[in-house]
mmCIF file of C-alpha atoms in Angstrom:
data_model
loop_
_atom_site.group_PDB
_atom_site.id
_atom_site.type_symbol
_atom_site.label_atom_id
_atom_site.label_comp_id
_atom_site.label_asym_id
_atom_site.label_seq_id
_atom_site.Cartn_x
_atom_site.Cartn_y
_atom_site.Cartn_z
ATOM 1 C CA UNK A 1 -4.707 44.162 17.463
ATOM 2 C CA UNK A 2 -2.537 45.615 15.072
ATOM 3 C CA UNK A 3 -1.530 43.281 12.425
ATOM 4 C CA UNK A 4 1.169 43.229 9.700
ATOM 5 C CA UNK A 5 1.144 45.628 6.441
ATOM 6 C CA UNK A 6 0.893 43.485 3.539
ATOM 7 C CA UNK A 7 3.951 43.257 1.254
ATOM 8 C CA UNK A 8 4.835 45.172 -1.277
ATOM 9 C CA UNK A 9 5.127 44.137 -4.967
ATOM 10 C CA UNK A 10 7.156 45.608 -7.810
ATOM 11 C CA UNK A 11 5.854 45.723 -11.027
ATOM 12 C CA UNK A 12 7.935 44.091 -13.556
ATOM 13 C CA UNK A 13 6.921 46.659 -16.602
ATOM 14 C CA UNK A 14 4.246 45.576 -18.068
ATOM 15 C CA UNK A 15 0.329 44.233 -16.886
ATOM 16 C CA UNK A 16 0.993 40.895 -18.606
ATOM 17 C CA UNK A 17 0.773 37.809 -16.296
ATOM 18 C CA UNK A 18 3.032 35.902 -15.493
ATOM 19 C CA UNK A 19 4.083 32.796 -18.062
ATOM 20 C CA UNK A 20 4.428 29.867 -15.246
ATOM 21 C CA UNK A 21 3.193 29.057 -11.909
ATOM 22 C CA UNK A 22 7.298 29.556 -10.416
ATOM 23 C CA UNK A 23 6.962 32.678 -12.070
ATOM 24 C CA UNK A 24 4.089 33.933 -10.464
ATOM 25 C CA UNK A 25 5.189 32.547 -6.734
ATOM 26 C CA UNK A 26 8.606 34.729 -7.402
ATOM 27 C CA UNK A 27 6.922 37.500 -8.712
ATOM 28 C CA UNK A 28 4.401 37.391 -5.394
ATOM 29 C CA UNK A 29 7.125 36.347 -2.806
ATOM 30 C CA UNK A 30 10.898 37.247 -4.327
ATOM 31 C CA UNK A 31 13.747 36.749 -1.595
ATOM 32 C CA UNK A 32 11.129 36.459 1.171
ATOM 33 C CA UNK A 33 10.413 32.978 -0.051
ATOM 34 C CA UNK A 34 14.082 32.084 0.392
ATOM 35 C CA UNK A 35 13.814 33.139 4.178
ATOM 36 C CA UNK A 36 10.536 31.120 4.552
ATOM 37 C CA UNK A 37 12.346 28.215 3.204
ATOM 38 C CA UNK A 38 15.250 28.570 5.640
ATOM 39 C CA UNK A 39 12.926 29.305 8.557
ATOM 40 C CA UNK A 40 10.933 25.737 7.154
ATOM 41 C CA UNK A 41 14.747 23.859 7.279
ATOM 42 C CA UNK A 42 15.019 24.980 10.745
ATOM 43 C CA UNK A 43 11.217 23.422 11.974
ATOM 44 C CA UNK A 44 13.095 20.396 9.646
ATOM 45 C CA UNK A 45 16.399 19.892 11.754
ATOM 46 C CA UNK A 46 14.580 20.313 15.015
ATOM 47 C CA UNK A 47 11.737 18.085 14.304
ATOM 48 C CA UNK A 48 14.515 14.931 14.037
ATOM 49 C CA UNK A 49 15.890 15.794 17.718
ATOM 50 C CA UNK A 50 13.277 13.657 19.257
ATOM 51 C CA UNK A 51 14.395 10.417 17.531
ATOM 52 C CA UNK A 52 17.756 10.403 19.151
ATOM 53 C CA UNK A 53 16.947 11.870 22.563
ATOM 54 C CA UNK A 54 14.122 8.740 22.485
ATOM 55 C CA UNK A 55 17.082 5.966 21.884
ATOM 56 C CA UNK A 56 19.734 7.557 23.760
ATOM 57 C CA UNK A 57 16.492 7.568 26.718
ATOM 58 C CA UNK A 58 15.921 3.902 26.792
ATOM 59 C CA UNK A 59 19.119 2.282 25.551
ATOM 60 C CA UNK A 60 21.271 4.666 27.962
ATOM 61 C CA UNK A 61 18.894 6.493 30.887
ATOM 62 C CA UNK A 62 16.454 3.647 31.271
ATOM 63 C CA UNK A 63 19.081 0.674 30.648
ATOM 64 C CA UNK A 64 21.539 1.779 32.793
ATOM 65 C CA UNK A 65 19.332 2.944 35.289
ATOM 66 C CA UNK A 66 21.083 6.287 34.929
ATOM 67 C CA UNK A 67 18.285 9.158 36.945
ATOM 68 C CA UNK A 68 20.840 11.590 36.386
ATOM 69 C CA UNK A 69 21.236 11.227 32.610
ATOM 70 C CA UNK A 70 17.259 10.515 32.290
ATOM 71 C CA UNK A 71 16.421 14.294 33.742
ATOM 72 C CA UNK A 72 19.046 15.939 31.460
ATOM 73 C CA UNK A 73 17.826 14.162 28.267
ATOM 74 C CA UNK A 74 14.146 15.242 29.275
ATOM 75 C CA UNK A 75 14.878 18.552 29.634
ATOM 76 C CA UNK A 76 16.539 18.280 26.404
ATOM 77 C CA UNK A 77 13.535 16.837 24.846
ATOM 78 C CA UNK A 78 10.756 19.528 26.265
ATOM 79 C CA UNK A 79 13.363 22.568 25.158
ATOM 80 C CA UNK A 80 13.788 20.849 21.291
ATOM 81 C CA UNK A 81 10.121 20.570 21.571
ATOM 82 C CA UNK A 82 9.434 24.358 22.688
ATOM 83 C CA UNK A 83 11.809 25.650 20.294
ATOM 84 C CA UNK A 84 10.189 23.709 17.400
ATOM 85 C CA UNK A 85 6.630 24.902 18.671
ATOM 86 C CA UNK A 86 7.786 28.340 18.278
ATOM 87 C CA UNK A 87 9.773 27.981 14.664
ATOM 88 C CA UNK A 88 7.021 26.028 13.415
ATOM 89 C CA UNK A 89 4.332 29.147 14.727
ATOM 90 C CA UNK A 90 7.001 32.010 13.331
ATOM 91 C CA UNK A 91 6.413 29.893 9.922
ATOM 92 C CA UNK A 92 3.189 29.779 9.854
ATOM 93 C CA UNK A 93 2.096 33.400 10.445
ATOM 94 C CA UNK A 94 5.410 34.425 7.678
ATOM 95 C CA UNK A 95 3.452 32.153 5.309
ATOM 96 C CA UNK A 96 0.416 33.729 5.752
ATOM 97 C CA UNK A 97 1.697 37.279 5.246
ATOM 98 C CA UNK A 98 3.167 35.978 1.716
ATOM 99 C CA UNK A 99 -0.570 34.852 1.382
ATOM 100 C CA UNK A 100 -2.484 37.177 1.943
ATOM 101 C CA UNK A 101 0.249 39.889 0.026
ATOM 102 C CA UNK A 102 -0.117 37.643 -3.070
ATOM 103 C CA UNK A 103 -3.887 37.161 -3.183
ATOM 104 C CA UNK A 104 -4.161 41.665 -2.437
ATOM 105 C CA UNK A 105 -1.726 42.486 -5.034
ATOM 106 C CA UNK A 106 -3.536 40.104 -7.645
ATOM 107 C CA UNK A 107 -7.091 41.031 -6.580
ATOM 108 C CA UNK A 108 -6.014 44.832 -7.124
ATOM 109 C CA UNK A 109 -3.949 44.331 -10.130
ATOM 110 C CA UNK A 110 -7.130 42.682 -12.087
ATOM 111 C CA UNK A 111 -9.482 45.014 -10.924
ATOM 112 C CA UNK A 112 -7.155 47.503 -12.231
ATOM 113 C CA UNK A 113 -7.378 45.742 -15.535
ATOM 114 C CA UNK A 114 -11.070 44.826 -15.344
ATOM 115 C CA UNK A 115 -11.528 48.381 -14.699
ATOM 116 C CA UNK A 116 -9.744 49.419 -17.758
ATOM 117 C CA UNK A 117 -11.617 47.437 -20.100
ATOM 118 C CA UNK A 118 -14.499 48.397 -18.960
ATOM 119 C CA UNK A 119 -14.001 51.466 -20.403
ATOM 120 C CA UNK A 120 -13.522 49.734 -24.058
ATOM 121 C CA UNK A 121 -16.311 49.721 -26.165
ATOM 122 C CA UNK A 122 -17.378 46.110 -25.435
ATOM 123 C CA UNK A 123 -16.703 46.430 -21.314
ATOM 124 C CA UNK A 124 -16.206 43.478 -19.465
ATOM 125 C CA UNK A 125 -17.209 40.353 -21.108
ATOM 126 C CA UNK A 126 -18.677 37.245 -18.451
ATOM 127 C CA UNK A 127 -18.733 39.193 -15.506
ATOM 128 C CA UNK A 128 -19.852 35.942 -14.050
ATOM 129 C CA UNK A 129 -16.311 34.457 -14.414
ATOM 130 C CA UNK A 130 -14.515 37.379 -13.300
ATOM 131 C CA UNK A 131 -16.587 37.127 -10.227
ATOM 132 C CA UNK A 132 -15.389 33.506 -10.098
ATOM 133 C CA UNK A 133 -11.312 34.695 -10.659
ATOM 134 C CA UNK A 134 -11.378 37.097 -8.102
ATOM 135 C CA UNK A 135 -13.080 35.356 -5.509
ATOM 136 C CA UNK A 136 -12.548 31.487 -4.347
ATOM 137 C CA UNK A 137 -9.307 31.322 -7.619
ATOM 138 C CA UNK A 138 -7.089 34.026 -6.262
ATOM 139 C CA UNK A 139 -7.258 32.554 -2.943
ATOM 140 C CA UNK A 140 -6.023 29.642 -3.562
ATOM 141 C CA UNK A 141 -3.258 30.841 -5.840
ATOM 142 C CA UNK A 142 -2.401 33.525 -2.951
ATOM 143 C CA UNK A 143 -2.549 30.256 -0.342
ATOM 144 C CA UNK A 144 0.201 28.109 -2.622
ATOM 145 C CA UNK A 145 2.449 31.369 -2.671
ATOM 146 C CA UNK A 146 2.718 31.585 0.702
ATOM 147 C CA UNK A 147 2.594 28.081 2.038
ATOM 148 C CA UNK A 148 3.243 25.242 -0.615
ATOM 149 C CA UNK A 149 7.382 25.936 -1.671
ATOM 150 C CA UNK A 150 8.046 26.394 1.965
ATOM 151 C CA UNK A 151 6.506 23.457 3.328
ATOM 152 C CA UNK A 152 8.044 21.233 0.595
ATOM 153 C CA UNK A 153 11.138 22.197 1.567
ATOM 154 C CA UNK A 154 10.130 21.602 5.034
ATOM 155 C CA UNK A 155 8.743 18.329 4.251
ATOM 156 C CA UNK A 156 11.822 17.198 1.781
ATOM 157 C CA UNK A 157 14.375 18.373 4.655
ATOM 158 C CA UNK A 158 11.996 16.048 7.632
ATOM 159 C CA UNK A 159 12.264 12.703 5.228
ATOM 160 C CA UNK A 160 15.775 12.881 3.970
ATOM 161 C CA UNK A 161 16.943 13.767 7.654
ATOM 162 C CA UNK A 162 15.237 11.200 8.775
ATOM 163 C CA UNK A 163 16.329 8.554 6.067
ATOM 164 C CA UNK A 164 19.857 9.425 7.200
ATOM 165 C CA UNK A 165 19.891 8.926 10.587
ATOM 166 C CA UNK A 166 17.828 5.531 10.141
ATOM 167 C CA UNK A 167 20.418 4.252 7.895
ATOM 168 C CA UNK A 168 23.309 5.365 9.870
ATOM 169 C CA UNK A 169 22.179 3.818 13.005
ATOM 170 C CA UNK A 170 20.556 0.519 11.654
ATOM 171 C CA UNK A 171 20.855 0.693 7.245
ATOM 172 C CA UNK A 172 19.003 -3.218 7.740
ATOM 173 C CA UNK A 173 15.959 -1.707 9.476
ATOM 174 C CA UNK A 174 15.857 1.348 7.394
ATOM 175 C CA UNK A 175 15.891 -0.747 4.149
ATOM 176 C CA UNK A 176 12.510 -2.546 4.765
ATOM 177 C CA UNK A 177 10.898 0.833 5.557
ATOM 178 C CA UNK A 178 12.099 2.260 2.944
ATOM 179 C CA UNK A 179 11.177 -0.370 0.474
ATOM 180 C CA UNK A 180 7.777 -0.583 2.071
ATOM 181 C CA UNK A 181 7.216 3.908 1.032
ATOM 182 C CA UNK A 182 7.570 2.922 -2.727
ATOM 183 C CA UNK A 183 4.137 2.226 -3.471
ATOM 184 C CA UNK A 184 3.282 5.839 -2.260
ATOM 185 C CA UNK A 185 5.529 7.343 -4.656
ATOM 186 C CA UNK A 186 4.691 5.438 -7.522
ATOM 187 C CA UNK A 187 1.279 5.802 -7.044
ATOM 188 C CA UNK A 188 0.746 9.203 -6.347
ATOM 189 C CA UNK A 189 1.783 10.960 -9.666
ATOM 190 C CA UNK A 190 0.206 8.274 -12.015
ATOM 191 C CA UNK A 191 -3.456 9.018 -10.018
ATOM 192 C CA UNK A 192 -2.701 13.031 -9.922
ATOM 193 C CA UNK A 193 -3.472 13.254 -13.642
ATOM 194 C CA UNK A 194 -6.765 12.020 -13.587
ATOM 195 C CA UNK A 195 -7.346 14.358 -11.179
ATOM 196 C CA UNK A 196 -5.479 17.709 -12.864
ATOM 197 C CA UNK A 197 -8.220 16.648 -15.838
ATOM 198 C CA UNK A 198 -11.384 16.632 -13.512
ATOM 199 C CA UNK A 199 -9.821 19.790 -11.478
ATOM 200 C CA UNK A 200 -9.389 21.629 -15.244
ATOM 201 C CA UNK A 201 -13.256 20.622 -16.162
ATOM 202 C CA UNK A 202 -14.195 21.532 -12.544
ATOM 203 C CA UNK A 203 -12.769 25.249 -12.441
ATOM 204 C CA UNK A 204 -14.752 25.732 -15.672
ATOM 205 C CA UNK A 205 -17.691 24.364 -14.905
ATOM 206 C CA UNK A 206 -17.745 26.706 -11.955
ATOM 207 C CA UNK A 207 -17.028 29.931 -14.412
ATOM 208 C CA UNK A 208 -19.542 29.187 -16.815
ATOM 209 C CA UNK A 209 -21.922 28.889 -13.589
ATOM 210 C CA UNK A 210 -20.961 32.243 -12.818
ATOM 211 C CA UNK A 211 -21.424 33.501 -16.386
ATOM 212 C CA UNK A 212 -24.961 31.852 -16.092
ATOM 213 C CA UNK A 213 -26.505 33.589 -12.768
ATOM 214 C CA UNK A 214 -25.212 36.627 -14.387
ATOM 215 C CA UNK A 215 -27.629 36.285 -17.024
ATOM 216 C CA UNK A 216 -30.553 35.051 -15.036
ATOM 217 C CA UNK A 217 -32.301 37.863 -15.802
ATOM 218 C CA UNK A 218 -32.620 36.553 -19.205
ATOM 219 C CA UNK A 219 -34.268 33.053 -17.981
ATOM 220 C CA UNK A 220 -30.992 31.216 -18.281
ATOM 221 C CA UNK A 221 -31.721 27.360 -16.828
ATOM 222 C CA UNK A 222 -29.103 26.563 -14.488
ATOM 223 C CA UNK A 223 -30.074 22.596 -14.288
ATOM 224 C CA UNK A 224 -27.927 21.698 -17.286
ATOM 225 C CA UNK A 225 -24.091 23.246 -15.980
ATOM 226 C CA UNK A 226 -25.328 22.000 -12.311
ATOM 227 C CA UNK A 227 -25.502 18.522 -13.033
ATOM 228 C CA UNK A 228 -22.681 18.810 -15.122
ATOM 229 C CA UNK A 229 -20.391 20.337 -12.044
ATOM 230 C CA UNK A 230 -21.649 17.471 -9.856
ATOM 231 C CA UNK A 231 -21.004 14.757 -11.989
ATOM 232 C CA UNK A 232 -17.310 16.381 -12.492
ATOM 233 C CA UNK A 233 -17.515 16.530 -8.209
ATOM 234 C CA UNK A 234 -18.709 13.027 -7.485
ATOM 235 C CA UNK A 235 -15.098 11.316 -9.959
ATOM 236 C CA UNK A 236 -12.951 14.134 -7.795
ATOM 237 C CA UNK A 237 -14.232 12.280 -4.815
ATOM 238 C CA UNK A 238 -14.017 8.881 -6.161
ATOM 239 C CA UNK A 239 -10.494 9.316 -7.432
ATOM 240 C CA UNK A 240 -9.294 11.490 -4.191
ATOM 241 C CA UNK A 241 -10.999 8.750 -2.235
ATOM 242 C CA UNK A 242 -9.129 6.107 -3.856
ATOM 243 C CA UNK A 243 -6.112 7.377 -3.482
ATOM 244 C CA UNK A 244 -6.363 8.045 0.418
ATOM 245 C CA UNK A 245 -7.412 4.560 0.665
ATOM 246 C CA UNK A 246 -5.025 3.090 -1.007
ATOM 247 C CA UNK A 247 -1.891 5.434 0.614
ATOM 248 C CA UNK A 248 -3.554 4.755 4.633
ATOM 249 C CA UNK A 249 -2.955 1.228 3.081
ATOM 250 C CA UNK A 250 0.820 1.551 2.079
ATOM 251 C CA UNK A 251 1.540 3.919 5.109
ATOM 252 C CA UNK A 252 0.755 0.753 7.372
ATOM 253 C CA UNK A 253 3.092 -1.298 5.998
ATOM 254 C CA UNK A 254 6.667 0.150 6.636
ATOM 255 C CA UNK A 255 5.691 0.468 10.910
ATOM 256 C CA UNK A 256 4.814 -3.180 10.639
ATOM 257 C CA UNK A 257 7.597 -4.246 8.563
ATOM 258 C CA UNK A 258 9.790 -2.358 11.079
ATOM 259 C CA UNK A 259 8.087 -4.075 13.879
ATOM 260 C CA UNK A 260 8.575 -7.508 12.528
ATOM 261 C CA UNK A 261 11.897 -7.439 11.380
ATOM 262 C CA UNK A 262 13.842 -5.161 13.648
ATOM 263 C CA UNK A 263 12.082 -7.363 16.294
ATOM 264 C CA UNK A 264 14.087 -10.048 14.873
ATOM 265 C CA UNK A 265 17.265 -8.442 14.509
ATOM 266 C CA UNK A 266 16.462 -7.877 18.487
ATOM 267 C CA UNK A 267 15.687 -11.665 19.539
ATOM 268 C CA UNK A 268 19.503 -12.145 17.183
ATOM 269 C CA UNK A 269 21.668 -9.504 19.628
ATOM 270 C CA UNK A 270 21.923 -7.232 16.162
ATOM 271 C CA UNK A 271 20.124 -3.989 17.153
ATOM 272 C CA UNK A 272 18.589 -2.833 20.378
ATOM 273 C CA UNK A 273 14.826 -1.983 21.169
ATOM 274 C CA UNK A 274 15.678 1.473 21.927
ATOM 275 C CA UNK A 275 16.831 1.314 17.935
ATOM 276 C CA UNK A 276 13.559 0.037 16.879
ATOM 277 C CA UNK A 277 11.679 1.654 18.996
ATOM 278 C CA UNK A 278 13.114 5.125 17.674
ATOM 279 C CA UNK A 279 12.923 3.437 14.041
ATOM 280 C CA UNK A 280 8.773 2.831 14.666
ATOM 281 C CA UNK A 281 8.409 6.769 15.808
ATOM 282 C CA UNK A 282 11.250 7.761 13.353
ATOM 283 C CA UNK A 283 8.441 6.497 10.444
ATOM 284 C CA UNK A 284 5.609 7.331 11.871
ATOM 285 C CA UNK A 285 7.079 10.743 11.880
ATOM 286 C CA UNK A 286 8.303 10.769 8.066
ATOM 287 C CA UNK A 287 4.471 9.659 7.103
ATOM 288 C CA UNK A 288 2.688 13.621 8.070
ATOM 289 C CA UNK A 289 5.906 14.920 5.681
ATOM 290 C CA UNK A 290 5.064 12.158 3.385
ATOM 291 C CA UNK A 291 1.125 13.090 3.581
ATOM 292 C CA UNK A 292 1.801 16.601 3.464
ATOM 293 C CA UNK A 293 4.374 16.302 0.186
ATOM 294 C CA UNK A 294 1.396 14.465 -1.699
ATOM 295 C CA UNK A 295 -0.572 17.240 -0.737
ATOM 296 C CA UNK A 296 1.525 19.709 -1.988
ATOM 297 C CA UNK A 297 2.058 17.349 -5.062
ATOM 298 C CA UNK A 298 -1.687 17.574 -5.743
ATOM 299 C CA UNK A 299 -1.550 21.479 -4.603
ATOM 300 C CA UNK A 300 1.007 21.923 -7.399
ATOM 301 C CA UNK A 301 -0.524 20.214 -9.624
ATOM 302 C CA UNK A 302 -3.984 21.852 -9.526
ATOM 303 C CA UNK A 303 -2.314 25.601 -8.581
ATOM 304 C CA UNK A 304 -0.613 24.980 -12.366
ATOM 305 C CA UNK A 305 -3.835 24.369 -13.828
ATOM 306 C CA UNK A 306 -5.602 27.417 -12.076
ATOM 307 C CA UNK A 307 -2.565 29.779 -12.977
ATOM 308 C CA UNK A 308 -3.155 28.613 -16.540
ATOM 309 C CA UNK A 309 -6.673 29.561 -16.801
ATOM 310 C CA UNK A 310 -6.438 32.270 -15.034
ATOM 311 C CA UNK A 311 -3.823 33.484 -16.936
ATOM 312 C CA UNK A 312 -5.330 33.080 -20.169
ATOM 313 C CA UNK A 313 -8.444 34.177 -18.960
ATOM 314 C CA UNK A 314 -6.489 37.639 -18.543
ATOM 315 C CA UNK A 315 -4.981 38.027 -22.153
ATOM 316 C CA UNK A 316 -8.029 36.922 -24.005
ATOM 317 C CA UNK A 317 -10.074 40.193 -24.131
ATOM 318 C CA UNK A 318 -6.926 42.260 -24.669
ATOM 319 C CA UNK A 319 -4.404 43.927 -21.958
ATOM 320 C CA UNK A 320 -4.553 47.274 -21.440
ATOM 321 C CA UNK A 321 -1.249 49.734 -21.951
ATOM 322 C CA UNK A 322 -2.044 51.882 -19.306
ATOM 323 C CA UNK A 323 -3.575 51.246 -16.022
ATOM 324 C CA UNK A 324 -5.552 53.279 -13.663
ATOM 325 C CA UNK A 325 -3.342 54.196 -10.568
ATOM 326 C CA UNK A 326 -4.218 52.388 -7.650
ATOM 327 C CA UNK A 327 -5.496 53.621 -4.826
ATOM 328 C CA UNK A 328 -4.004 54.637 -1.476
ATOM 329 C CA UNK A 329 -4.961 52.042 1.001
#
């Protein structure tokens, strides 16, 4: 199957990288990251159709025993649904051409440079950690490019809509959910920077790894930097552990603070079940945007760090003037 030519990216004059992590993601993506972000607000507006076609289902089909009204608002439903299937799979394959473009162009452009120095009197120092760059690094700074500012506008767009039509329709049952989602954001940065520190020490670890097997020939021991990448592992897991505990925890709460007090509000004629009923789905809905916007928190977060060391990892032997050109593939 044929598949999409990657995109191409302009040079912007000189073979420096890029000073910031936004930098790099508009250098990689430009205006096509505006379109992915307009394509993610659509998947955004039509993922909130379901919570109103679910209350207007029970409060006005099923209530009033209206057949009529209850086939119309189904069909409704399954065509917001198909639509949104078909958005959210346009978005996804998008993202992954911005991807894959990225990680190519950056692959290329350091092998361009590598391939310059190596030309220098010294050559390539730590081939090891260039390995290491180049392979499982890139990737994952090609992956945010394509997928990470789109998605957070995605996910931003899901919970504010959301928050807006819970307050409109019911502000006394949105309140308690809302008040119940604090923890979540209050914990999440304070427990990220333990974890940017361990991610730093982990990516390093890993390089100096690499600059080890690629002196085994000299009898380097490898027992030492092992042990000291697993012990660095084993506190990522603790602390990523932690915090997933502690978030499944908090994301239980606003459900059965809806439950209990919108139930109430229902036994005192102030709201209908249809209303809490939508509310219950309405927040089980805004916790995968929540999820996926700590995700993308920590995927910031550690993308930053890797930009930085990769970055600096360029510049230290020296940048080259000219380049080799690249080749036509």
């Amino acid at each position: 199957m044929e598949v999409i030519g990657p995109r191409s990216v302009e040079r912007t004059g000189d073979n420096s990288p890029a000073k910031t992590l936004a930098g790099y993601v508009w250098r990689m993506s430009g205006w096509h990251q505006v379109a992915a972000s307009v394509l993610a607000l659509g998947v955004a507006a039509l993922s909130l159709a379901p919570l109103e076609l679910q209350r207007r289902v029970i409060d006005n089909a099923i209530a009033e025993k209206d057949e009529d009204l209850l086939v119309t608002l189904a069909i409704v439903y399954l065509a917001a649904v198909l639509l949104h299937r078909v958005l959210r799979y346009s978005l996804v394959v998008f993202q992954g051409w911005l991807s894959e473009s990225a990680t190519r162009y950056s692959r290329r452009h350091i092998s361009r440079l590598l391939c310059a120095k190596s030309g220098d009197e010294d050559g390539v120092k730590e081939p090891g950690r260039a390995v290491s760059v180049l392979g499982g690094e890139l990737d994952r700074l090609g992956g945010y490019v394509g997928e990470v500012p789109s998605q957070a506008v995605s996910g931003i767009a899901t919970l504010l809509g959301t928050g807006l039509y819970m307050a409109l329709v019911q502000p006394k049952v949105a309140l308690i959910g809302f008040v119940l989602l604090l923890p979540q954001i209050i914990l999440v940065p304070l427990m990220q920077q333990r974890l940017n520190r361990l991610n730093e020490k982990h990516v390093e670890g890993i390089r100096e790894l690499g600059d080890d097997v690629a002196e085994m020939g000299n009898s380097v021991e490898l027992a030492e930097p092992l042990l000291r990448i697993y012990r660095v592992r084993m506190r990522i897991h603790i602390w990523k552990g932690l915090m997933k505990s502690l978030l499944g925890l908090a994301s239980h709460l606003a459900p059965l603070g809806i439950l209990v007090w919108g139930g109430m509000l229902v036994l005192d004629g102030e709201t209908s079940l249809g209303v809490v009923v939508a509310f219950v789905n309405g927040f089980e809905r805004m916790q995968s945007p929540a999820k996926e916007l700590v995700k993308l928190y920590r995927q910031t977060a550690n993308a930053t760090v890797q930009h930085r060391m990769v970055a600096s990892w360029i510049t230290e032997g020296g940048i080259p003037d000219d380049l080799p050109p690249p080749k036509k593939v």
